[in-house]
Amino acid sequence: MKPSSAPGDLVVPHSVAVIMDGNGRWAKQAGLERIRGHERGIDAVRTTVTECAKLGVQALVLYAFSEENWQRPAREVNLLFGLLKKFLRDERGTLMDNRVRLLHSGRRERLAKDVLDLLDETIALTVQNTGMRLSLAISYGGRQEIVDATRALALRVQRGELQPAAIDEAAIHAHLYHPELPDPDLLIRTAGEQRISNFLLWQVSYAEIHVADVCWPDFRAEHLRAAFADYGRRVRKFGKVP
Ligand code: IPE
Ligand code: IPE
Ligand code: MG
């Protein structure tokens, strides 16, 4: 797909995914508790959502809490979910003003009822919004998503609805959490870390990767624009000879 152009000839990817990393390191550098870094990270979430919507990104997936993050100390996990609830309550105006439609990617099983209720309410509130789709990846793992898709397919085979030979890439894709979301064109990770950490394993197969050195709480519009400018310089070949 041809990327769209924003003012100043910035190449805007259709679909962006972000591994928001470095909250703990940001706090440590400031001599603060880790949770203060998570709190400050909310400003970067608001900026990124607003800027992406304004620039014309069609889908944004933010990695907010991984399946593996459940292994963090209970206090940090509780504080993180407290912040998520606060975000869902406080930022409804931001979502509505920018015509953003909210989605959730991940497993629901381990999420507390109050978190699920707020998530579902906000998703319902924004369901008619026709602008950018924003998926929050919470209790999300890329391997778990593929496991869940595989189980759903196995069930269809068991019911006699599907022949094993009919399982192809499109069938797996159709059973992912949000098959309607386009694969990310650009994957951004902050805090200088060069790994995927179980994020969107199926979907990132041809994503361009941009690693920003700043920790997530310091991520601003200028860093997003720098990522898009970097993306604009990439030659995407998809295995072919250009
Ligand atoms: C990212 O920041 C937020 C989550 C993973 C929830 P970290 O908490 O991973 O920050 P660092 O990597 O320890 O600096
Ligand atoms: C990935 O960051 C998960 C999120 C950003 C939510 P982590 O900080 O958990 O990843 P690792 O442990 O450095 O790989
Ligand atoms: Mg981290």
XYZ file of C-alpha atoms and ligand atoms in Angstrom:
271
model
C 0.000 0.000 0.000
C 1.234 3.470 -0.807
C 1.805 5.487 2.385
C -0.145 8.733 2.666
C 1.620 12.084 2.849
C 1.141 14.557 5.699
C 1.998 18.275 5.636
C 5.718 18.748 5.073
C 5.843 15.556 2.982
C 6.128 13.330 6.035
C 5.362 9.746 5.081
C 2.595 8.549 7.376
C 2.268 4.771 7.803
C -1.259 3.363 7.593
C -0.679 1.184 10.604
C 1.655 1.720 13.563
C 2.475 -0.435 16.582
C 4.403 0.785 19.615
C 6.285 -1.071 22.340
C 6.170 1.600 25.035
C 9.300 0.785 27.009
C 11.568 2.446 29.553
C 9.168 3.785 32.180
C 11.177 2.136 34.967
C 14.495 3.448 33.639
C 13.061 6.954 33.243
C 11.990 6.909 36.905
C 15.303 5.500 38.080
C 17.207 8.246 36.222
C 14.990 10.824 37.944
C 15.542 9.183 41.344
C 11.858 8.190 41.551
C 9.883 4.999 42.108
C 9.165 2.903 38.957
C 5.449 3.692 39.170
C 6.170 7.414 38.658
C 7.551 6.460 35.251
C 4.329 4.623 34.396
C 2.329 7.679 35.498
C 4.357 9.975 33.267
C 3.997 7.495 30.430
C 0.311 8.430 30.183
C 1.277 11.856 28.779
C 3.196 10.099 26.011
C 0.192 7.854 25.307
C -2.097 10.885 24.974
C 0.383 12.704 22.694
C 0.956 9.634 20.512
C -2.748 8.873 20.104
C -3.588 12.494 19.287
C -0.681 12.999 16.875
C -1.242 9.708 15.052
C -4.950 10.522 14.642
C -4.149 14.021 13.372
C -1.494 12.810 10.935
C -3.870 10.258 9.417
C -2.661 6.944 10.834
C -5.511 4.449 10.422
C -4.584 1.902 13.068
C -2.421 2.176 16.169
C -1.633 -0.688 18.544
C -0.038 0.231 21.873
C 1.629 -2.507 23.940
C 0.470 -1.615 27.441
C 0.794 -4.887 29.384
C 2.246 -8.165 28.180
C 1.313 -11.685 29.213
C 4.796 -11.855 30.765
C 4.245 -8.610 32.717
C 1.941 -10.600 35.055
C 5.185 -11.872 36.603
C 6.061 -8.391 37.902
C 5.566 -7.644 41.629
C 1.848 -7.534 42.535
C 2.160 -3.934 43.702
C 3.456 -2.767 40.319
C 0.783 -4.790 38.478
C -1.970 -3.259 40.646
C -0.631 0.239 40.148
C -0.431 -0.317 36.385
C -4.064 -1.402 36.241
C -4.997 1.573 38.426
C -3.381 3.825 35.838
C -5.123 2.019 32.992
C -8.483 2.629 34.677
C -7.617 6.289 35.188
C -6.633 6.558 31.512
C -9.900 4.963 30.381
C -11.898 7.362 32.573
C -9.946 10.564 31.917
C -9.170 10.225 28.211
C -12.631 9.541 26.844
C -12.755 13.178 25.715
C -9.436 12.761 23.880
C -10.749 9.659 22.104
C -14.070 11.264 21.161
C -12.509 14.609 20.081
C -10.143 12.735 17.756
C -12.859 10.327 16.509
C -10.782 7.368 17.743
C -12.368 3.935 17.995
C -10.971 1.875 20.875
C -10.307 -1.880 20.763
C -8.635 -4.385 23.064
C -6.093 -6.986 21.977
C -5.325 -9.730 24.467
C -6.806 -12.330 26.761
C -9.684 -11.260 28.977
C -9.424 -14.121 31.497
C -6.978 -12.572 33.941
C -8.356 -9.035 33.815
C -10.322 -7.861 36.869
C -14.040 -7.168 36.412
C -13.710 -3.417 37.010
C -10.960 -3.196 34.366
C -13.036 -5.202 31.879
C -16.138 -3.109 32.596
C -14.318 0.168 31.982
C -12.632 -1.219 28.889
C -15.935 -2.502 27.478
C -17.734 0.768 28.292
C -15.067 2.834 26.533
C -15.043 0.472 23.551
C -18.845 0.800 23.334
C -18.679 4.591 23.693
C -16.305 4.902 20.742
C -17.830 2.212 18.532
C -19.318 4.724 16.060
C -16.090 6.702 15.691
C -14.862 6.494 12.117
C -11.335 7.858 12.621
C -8.242 5.961 13.717
C -8.632 2.602 15.413
C -6.605 2.332 18.622
C -6.038 -1.092 20.081
C -4.620 -1.381 23.572
C -2.664 -4.615 23.916
C -3.338 -5.619 27.513
C -2.647 -9.080 28.902
C -1.377 -9.638 25.379
C 1.170 -12.086 24.022
C 1.921 -12.791 20.385
C 2.413 -16.501 20.980
C -0.779 -16.657 23.051
C -2.673 -14.959 20.210
C -1.449 -17.649 17.779
C -2.359 -20.371 20.322
C -5.866 -18.897 20.671
C -6.290 -18.736 16.879
C -5.090 -22.345 16.578
C -7.598 -23.522 19.198
C -10.432 -21.709 17.428
C -9.454 -23.343 14.136
C -9.148 -26.792 15.768
C -12.647 -26.372 17.164
C -14.012 -25.578 13.703
C -12.281 -28.666 12.298
C -13.734 -30.791 15.129
C -17.223 -29.480 14.335
C -16.730 -30.436 10.711
C -16.927 -26.799 9.556
C -13.383 -26.701 8.188
C -11.071 -29.120 6.400
C -7.447 -29.174 7.695
C -6.279 -28.574 4.122
C -8.273 -25.309 4.135
C -6.092 -23.902 6.934
C -3.952 -21.323 5.211
C -2.527 -17.911 6.125
C -5.881 -16.247 5.552
C -7.630 -18.717 7.901
C -5.118 -18.087 10.687
C -5.317 -14.339 10.113
C -9.118 -14.508 10.344
C -8.864 -15.976 13.859
C -6.501 -13.392 15.329
C -7.917 -11.022 17.967
C -8.597 -8.237 15.447
C -8.375 -9.512 11.884
C -9.823 -6.202 10.677
C -6.667 -4.324 11.742
C -4.005 -3.999 9.058
C -0.549 -5.427 9.809
C 1.737 -2.705 11.207
C 3.790 -0.918 8.569
C 5.944 0.548 11.312
C 6.878 -0.880 14.709
C 8.347 1.645 17.141
C 10.117 0.631 20.336
C 11.427 3.160 22.839
C 14.279 3.044 25.375
C 16.766 1.721 22.813
C 15.786 -1.935 23.196
C 16.097 -4.031 20.040
C 13.666 -6.875 20.614
C 10.061 -7.809 19.937
C 9.142 -9.099 23.443
C 6.268 -11.278 22.192
C 4.411 -8.425 20.464
C 2.254 -9.066 17.364
C 4.456 -11.955 16.210
C 2.200 -12.871 13.307
C 1.528 -9.314 12.197
C 5.053 -7.817 12.230
C 6.481 -10.150 9.603
C 7.107 -7.237 7.217
C 6.939 -4.258 9.583
C 9.723 -1.694 9.446
C 11.330 -1.360 12.886
C 12.303 1.969 14.407
C 14.078 2.017 17.762
C 13.972 5.352 19.582
C 16.536 5.951 22.304
C 14.239 8.018 24.529
C 12.382 6.352 27.379
C 8.620 6.244 26.866
C 7.727 9.094 29.311
C 9.921 11.429 27.203
C 8.421 10.336 23.858
C 6.915 13.407 22.158
C 5.463 14.431 18.798
C 8.972 15.192 17.526
C 10.037 11.579 18.189
C 6.970 10.268 16.390
C 7.746 12.500 13.423
C 11.363 11.301 13.454
C 10.094 7.703 13.358
C 7.830 8.523 10.399
C 10.680 10.311 8.619
C 12.866 7.213 9.152
C 10.019 5.041 7.824
C 9.789 7.266 4.748
C 13.417 6.470 3.899
C 12.923 2.693 3.984
C 12.699 0.610 0.820
C 10.043 -2.028 1.403
C 10.733 -5.026 -0.764
C 8.560 -7.820 0.667
C 11.050 -10.361 -0.605
C 10.859 -9.151 -4.186
C 13.416 -7.505 -6.426
C 12.418 -3.816 -6.512
C 7.230 -0.190 30.004
O 8.194 0.252 30.889
C 5.879 -0.368 30.659
C 5.459 -1.775 30.802
C 6.130 -2.821 30.392
C 4.181 -1.994 31.451
P 9.008 -0.747 31.816
O 8.307 -0.863 33.112
O 9.274 -2.021 31.109
O 10.358 0.072 31.996
P 11.839 -0.498 32.058
O 12.033 -1.355 30.843
O 11.934 -1.294 33.335
O 12.712 0.702 32.060
C 7.351 -5.115 26.660
O 8.204 -4.467 27.536
C 5.933 -5.039 27.171
C 5.309 -3.719 27.139
C 5.838 -2.617 26.680
C 3.965 -3.675 27.647
P 8.993 -5.242 28.674
O 9.800 -4.228 29.382
O 8.048 -6.055 29.470
O 9.909 -6.227 27.814
P 11.309 -6.897 28.164
O 11.115 -7.622 29.449
O 12.305 -5.803 28.281
O 11.601 -7.787 26.990
Mg 10.791 -2.649 29.932
